[in-house]
Short mmCIF file of C-alpha atoms and ligand atoms in Angstrom, two decimals:
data_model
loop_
_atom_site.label_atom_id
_atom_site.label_comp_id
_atom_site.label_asym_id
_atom_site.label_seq_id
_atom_site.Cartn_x
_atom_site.Cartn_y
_atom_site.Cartn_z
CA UNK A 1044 -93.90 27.23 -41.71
CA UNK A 1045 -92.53 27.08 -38.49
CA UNK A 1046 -94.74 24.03 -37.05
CA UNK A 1047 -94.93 20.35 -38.85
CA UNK A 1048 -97.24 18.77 -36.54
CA UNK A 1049 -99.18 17.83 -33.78
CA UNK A 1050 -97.01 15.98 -31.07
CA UNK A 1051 -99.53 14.74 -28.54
CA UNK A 1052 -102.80 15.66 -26.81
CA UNK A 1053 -103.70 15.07 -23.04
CA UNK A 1054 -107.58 14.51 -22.05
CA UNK A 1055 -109.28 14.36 -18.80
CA UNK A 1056 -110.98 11.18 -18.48
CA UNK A 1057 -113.74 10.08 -15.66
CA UNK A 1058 -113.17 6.41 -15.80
CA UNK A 1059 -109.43 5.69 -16.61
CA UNK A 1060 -109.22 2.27 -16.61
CA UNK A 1061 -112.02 1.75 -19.45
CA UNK A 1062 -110.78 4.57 -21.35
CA UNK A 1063 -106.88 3.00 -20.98
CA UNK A 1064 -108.21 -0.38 -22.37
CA UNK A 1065 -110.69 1.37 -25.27
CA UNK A 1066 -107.04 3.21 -26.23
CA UNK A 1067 -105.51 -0.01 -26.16
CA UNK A 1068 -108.03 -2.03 -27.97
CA UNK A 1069 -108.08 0.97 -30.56
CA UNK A 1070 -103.86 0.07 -31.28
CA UNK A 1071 -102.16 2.30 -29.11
CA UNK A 1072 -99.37 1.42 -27.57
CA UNK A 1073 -99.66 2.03 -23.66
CA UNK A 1074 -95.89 1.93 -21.98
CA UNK A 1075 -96.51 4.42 -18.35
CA UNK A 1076 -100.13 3.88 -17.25
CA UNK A 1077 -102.03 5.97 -19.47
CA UNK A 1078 -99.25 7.47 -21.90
CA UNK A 1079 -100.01 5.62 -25.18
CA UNK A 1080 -97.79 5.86 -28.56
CA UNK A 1081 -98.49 5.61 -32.09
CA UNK A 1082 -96.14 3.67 -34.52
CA UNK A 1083 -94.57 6.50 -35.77
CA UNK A 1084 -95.24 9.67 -33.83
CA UNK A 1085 -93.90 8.52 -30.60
CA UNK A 1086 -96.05 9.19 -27.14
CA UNK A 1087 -99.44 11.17 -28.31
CA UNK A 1088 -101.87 10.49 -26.03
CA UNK A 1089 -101.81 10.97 -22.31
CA UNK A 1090 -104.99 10.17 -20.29
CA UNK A 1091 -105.30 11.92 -17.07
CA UNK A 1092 -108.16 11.18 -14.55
CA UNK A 1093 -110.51 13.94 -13.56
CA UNK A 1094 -114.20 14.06 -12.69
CA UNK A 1095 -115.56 15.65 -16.49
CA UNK A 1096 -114.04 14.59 -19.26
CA UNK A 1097 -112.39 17.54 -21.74
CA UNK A 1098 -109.17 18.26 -23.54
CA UNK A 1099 -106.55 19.37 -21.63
CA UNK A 1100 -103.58 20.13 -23.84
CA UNK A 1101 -102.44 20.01 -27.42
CA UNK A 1102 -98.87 19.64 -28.40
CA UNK A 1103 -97.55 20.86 -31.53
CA UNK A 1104 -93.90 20.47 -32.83
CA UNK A 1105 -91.52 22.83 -34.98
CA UNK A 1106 -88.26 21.84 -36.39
CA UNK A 1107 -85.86 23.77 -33.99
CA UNK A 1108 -84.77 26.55 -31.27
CA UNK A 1109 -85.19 28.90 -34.27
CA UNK A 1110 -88.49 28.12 -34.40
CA UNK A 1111 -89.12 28.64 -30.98
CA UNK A 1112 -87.56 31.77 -31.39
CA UNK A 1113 -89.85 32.93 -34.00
CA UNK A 1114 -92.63 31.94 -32.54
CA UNK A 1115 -92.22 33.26 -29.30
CA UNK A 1116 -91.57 37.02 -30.99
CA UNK A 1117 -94.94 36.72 -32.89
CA UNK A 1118 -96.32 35.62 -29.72
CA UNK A 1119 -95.17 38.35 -28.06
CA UNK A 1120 -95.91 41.31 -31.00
CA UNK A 1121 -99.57 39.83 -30.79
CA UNK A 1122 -99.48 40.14 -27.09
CA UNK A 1123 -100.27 36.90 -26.50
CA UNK A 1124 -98.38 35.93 -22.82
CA UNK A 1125 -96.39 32.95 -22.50
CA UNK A 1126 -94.04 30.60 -21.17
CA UNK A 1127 -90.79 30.34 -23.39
CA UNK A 1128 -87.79 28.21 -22.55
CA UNK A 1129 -85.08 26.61 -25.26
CA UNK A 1130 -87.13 24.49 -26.37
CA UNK A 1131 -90.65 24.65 -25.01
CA UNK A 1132 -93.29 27.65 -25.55
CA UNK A 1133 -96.26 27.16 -23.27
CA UNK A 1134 -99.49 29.30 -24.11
CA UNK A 1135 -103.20 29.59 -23.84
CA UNK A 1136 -105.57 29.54 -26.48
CA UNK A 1137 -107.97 32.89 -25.32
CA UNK A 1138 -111.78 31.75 -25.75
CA UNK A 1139 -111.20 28.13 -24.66
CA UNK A 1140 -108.34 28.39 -22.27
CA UNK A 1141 -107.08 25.36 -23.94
CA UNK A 1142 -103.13 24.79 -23.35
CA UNK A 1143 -101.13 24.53 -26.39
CA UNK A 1144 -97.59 23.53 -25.65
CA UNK A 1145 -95.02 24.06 -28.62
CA UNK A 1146 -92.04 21.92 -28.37
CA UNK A 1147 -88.81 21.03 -30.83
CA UNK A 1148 -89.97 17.21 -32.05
CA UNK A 1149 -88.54 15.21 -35.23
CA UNK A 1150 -90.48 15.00 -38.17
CA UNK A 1151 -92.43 12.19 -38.91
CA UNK A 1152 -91.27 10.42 -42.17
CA UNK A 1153 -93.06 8.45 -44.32
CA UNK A 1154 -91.97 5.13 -43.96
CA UNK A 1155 -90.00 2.90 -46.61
CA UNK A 1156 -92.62 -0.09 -46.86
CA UNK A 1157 -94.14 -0.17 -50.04
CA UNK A 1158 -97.67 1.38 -50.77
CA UNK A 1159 -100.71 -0.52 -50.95
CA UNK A 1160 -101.97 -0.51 -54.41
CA UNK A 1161 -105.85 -1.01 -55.90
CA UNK A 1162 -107.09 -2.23 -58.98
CA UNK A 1163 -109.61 0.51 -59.99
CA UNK A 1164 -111.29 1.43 -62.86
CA UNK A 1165 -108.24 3.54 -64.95
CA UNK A 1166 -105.35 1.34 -63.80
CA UNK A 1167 -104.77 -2.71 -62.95
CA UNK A 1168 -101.69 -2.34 -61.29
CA UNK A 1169 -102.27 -5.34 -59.26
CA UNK A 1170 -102.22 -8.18 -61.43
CA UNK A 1171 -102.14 -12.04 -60.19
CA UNK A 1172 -101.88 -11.88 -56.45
CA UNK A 1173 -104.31 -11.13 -53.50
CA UNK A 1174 -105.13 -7.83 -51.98
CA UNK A 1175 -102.60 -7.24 -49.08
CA UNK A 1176 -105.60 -6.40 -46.56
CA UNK A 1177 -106.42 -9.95 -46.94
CA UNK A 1178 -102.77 -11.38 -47.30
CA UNK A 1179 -101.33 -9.15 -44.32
CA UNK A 1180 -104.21 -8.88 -42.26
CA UNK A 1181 -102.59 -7.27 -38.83
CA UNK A 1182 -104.11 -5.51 -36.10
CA UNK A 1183 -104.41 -1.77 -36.60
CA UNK A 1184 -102.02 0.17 -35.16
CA UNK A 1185 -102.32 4.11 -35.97
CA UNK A 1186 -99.33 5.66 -37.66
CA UNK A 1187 -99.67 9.09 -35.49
CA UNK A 1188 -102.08 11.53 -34.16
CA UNK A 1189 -103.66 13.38 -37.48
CA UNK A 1190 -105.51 15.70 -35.81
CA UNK A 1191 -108.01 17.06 -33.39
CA UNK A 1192 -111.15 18.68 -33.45
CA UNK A 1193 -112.64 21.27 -30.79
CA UNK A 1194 -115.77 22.80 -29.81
CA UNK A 1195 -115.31 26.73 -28.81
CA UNK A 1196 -118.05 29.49 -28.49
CA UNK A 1197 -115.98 32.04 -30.53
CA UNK A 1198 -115.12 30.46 -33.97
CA UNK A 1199 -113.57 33.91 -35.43
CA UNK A 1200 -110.81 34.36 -32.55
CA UNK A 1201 -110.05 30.90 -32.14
CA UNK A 1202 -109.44 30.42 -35.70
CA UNK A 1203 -107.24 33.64 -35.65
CA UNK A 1204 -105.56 32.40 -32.70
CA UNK A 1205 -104.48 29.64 -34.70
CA UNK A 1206 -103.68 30.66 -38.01
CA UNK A 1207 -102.68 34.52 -37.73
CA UNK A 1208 -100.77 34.01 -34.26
CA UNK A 1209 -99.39 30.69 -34.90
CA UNK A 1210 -99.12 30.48 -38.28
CA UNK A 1211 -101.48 27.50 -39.50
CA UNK A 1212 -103.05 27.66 -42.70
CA UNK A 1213 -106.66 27.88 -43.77
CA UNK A 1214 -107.79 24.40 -45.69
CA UNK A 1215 -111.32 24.73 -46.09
CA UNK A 1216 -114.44 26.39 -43.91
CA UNK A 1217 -117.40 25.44 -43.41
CA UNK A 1218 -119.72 28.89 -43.70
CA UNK A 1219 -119.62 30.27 -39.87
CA UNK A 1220 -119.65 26.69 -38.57
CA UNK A 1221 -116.16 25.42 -38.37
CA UNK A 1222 -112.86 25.80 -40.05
CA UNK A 1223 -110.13 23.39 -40.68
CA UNK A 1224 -106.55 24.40 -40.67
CA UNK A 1225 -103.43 22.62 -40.94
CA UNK A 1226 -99.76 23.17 -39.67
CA UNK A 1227 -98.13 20.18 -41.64
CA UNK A 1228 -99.20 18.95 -45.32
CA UNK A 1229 -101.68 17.55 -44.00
CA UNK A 1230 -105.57 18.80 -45.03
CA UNK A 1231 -106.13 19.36 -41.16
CA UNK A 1232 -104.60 19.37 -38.08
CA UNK A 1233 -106.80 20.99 -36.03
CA UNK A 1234 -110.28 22.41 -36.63
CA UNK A 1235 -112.52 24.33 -34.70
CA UNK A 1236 -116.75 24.11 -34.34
CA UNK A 1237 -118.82 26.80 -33.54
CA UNK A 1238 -120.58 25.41 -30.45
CA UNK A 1239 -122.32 26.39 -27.04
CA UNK A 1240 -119.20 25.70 -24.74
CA UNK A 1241 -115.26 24.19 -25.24
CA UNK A 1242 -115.25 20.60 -25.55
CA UNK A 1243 -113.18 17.92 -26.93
CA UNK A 1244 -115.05 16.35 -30.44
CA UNK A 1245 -112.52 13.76 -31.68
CA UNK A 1246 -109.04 12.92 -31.93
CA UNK A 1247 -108.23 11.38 -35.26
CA UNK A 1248 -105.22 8.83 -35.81
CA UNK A 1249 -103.99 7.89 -39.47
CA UNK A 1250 -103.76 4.33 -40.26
CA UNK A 1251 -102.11 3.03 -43.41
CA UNK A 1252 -105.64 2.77 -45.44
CA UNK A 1253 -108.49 1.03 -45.78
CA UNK A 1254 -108.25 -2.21 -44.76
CA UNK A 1255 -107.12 -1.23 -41.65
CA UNK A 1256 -109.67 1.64 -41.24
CA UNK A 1257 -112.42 -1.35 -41.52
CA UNK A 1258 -110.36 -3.79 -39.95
CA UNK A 1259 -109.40 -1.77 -36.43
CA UNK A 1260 -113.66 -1.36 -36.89
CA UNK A 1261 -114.34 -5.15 -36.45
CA UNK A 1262 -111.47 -5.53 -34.09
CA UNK A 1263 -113.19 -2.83 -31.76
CA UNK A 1264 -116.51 -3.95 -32.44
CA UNK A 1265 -116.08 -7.26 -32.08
CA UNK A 1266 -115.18 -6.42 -28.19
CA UNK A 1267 -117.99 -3.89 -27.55
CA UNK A 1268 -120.45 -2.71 -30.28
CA UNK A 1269 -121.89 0.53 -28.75
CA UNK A 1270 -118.44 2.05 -29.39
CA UNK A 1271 -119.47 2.24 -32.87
CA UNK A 1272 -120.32 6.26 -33.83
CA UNK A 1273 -120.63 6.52 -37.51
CA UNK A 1274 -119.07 5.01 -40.31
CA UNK A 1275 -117.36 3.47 -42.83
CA UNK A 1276 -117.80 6.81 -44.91
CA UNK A 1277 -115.49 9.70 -46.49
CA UNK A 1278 -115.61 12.73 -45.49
CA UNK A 1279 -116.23 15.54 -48.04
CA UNK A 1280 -113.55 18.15 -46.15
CA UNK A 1281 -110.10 16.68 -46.29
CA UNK A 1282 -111.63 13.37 -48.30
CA UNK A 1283 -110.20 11.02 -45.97
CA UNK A 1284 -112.17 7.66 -45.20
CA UNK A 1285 -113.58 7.57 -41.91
CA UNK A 1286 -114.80 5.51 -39.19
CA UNK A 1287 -115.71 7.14 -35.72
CA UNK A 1288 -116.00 5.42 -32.19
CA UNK A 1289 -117.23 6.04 -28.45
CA UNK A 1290 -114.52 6.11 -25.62
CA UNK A 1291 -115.88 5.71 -22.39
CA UNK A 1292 -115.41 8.84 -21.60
CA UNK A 1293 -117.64 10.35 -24.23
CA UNK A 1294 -114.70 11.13 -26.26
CA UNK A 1295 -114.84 10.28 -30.29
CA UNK A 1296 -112.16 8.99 -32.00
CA UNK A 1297 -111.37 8.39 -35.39
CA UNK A 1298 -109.77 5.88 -37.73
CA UNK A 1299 -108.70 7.79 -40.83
CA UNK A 1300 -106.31 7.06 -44.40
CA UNK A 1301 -106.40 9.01 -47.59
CA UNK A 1302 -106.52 12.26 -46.09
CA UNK A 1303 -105.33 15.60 -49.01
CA UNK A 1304 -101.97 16.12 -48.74
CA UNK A 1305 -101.31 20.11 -49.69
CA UNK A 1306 -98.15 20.79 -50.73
CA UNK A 1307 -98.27 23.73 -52.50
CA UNK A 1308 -100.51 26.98 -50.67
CA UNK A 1309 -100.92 28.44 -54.25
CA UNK A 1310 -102.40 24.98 -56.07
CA UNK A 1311 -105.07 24.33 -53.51
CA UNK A 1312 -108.25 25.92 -53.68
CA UNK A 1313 -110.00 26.41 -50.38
CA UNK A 1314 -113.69 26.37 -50.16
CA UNK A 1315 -115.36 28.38 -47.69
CA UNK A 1316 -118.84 27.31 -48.39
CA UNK A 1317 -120.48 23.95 -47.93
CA UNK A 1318 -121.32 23.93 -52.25
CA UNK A 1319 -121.13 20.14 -52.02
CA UNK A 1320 -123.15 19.68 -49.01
CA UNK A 1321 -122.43 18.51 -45.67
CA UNK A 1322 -119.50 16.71 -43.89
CA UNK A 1323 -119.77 13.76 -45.70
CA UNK A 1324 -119.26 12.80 -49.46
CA UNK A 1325 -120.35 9.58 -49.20
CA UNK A 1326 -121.15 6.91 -45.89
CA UNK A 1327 -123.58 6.07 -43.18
CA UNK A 1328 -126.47 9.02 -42.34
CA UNK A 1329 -124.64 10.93 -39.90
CA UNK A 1330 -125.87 10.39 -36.34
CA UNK A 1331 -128.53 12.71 -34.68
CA UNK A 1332 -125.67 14.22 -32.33
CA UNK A 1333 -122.53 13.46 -33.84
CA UNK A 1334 -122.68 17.37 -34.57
CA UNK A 1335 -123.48 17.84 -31.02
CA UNK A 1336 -122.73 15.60 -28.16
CA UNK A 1337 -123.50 17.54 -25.58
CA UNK A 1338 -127.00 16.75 -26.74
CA UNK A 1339 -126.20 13.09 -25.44
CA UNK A 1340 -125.46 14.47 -22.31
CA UNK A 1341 -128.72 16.36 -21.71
CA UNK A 1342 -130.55 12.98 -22.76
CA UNK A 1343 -129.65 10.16 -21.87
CA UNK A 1344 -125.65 9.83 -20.60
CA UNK A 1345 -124.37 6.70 -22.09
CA UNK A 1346 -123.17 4.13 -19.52
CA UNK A 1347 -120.00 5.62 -17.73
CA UNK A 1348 -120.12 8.68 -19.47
CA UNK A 1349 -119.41 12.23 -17.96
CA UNK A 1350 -121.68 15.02 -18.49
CA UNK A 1351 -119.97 17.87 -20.05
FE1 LIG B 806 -111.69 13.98 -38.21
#
């Protein structure tokens, strides 16, 4: 596969102050005003202010000029127009008109420090010392930007646009509703909702596991407790743990660790049908609208939020 991840993604924000200090309090690092970096995946989040919030552009790397190469010829076979320099493909995704910029970027690797290990029911392998979330307690800071989630009003093309055009791979789908696809080992990297109109859902940012999925929680909390969305829970698609907050904006973003890792297209199985039920395998009811926050809007916008 030609892609390996998602590099950064830029949303329109109505209020960018409070959404600069929500991104901060949530473990970004913010060097230019409103250009934030995770710990690993370098700058991934740019916050630009405009009067309705929405996604503005999704970055997603490959490994060289080849790359760029290849991509730009399938681009162009599918008659899909674009922008192609050396390094740099700019395009359009059709139904949404959502910019999708495709850019040479290093892989992420997984870092050297050794993993965090649980006493469970088959295996003790911690034996005589305390749990490193309580030892190591450190604010969370997310490792990179895992993936993003969008609302579009044509499922079926968007999800072609994505996988046929670009070359991402079907995980899992959820009947007619939504699809997630990945262009990394990663269980998702983006997915797409069937919904009335384009909108932003939520950004999701790994974090090492856990401990620091509950802790960055509390941390948030602790400042402001209507950010909270929904969670702890785990998610049934992609089985990672979640925990979901509130920007200012309206935005959602997620804490996530333990997502599936797929290594091997042939070993995993991908379900197309809800058989286990909904999004969740175990957590929290989900909230009235987490499904559909434009809902909120037409009720009752939350303080300095932007109708859609
Ligand atoms: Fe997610």
């Amino acid at each position: 596969m030609s892609l390996h991840r998602l590099t950064s993604v830029t949303i329109g924000v109505p209020n960018l102050d409070a959404s600069r200090q929500f991104y901060r309090d949530f473990g970004l690092a913010e060097g230019t005003p409103g250009r934030f970096s995770s710990r690993f995946g370098g700058e991934q989040l740019i916050l630009v202010e405009q009067a309705e919030r929405g996604v503005l552009e999704v970055g997603i790397g490959c490994h060289d000029t080849d790359d760029i190469g290849r991509t730009a010829s399938a681009l162009s076979r599918a008659g899909v127009e674009s922008r192609v320099s050396d390094s740099r493909i700019q395009i359009h995704e059709p139904v949404t008109g959502l910019a999708v910029r495709i850019e040479v970027a290093p892989r992420i690797e997984p870092d050297v420090r050794a993993a965090h290990v649980e006493n469970s029911h088959g295996a003790r392998p911690r034996l005589n010392r305390r749990a490193p979330g309580i030892v190591e307690p450190e604010q969370t800071r997310p490792r990179k930007l895992g993936h993003i989630v969008i609302g579009t009003p044509d499922r079926e093309i968007t999800q072609d646009f994505f996988t046929r055009i670009l070359g991402f791979q079907l995980s899992d789908q959820r009947g007619d509703h939504m699809a997630f696809m990945r262009c990394s080992t990663d269980h998702h990297n983006i997915a797409v909702s069937q919904a009335p109109r384009h909108f932003l859902h939520h950004t999701s940012w790994e974090v090492d596991d856990i401990d620091q999925v509950a802790q960055g929680a509390g941390d948030l909390l602790a400042v402001d407790p209507s950010r909270h969305l929904w969670g702890l829970g785990r998610h049934f698609y992609g089985s990672n743990y979640f925990w979901y907050f509130r920007d200012p904006a309206g935005h959602y973003a997620e804490y996530m660790s333990d997502l599936d890792e797929i290594t091997d297209d042939e070993a995993w199985a991908i379900q197309t049908a809800g058989q286990r039920g909904g999004a969740k395998a175990w957590g929290p009811p989900m909230p009235r609208h987490f499904g559909a926050p434009w809902e909120l809007d037409k009720i009752a916008p939350l303080p300095g939020m932007a109708r859609l």
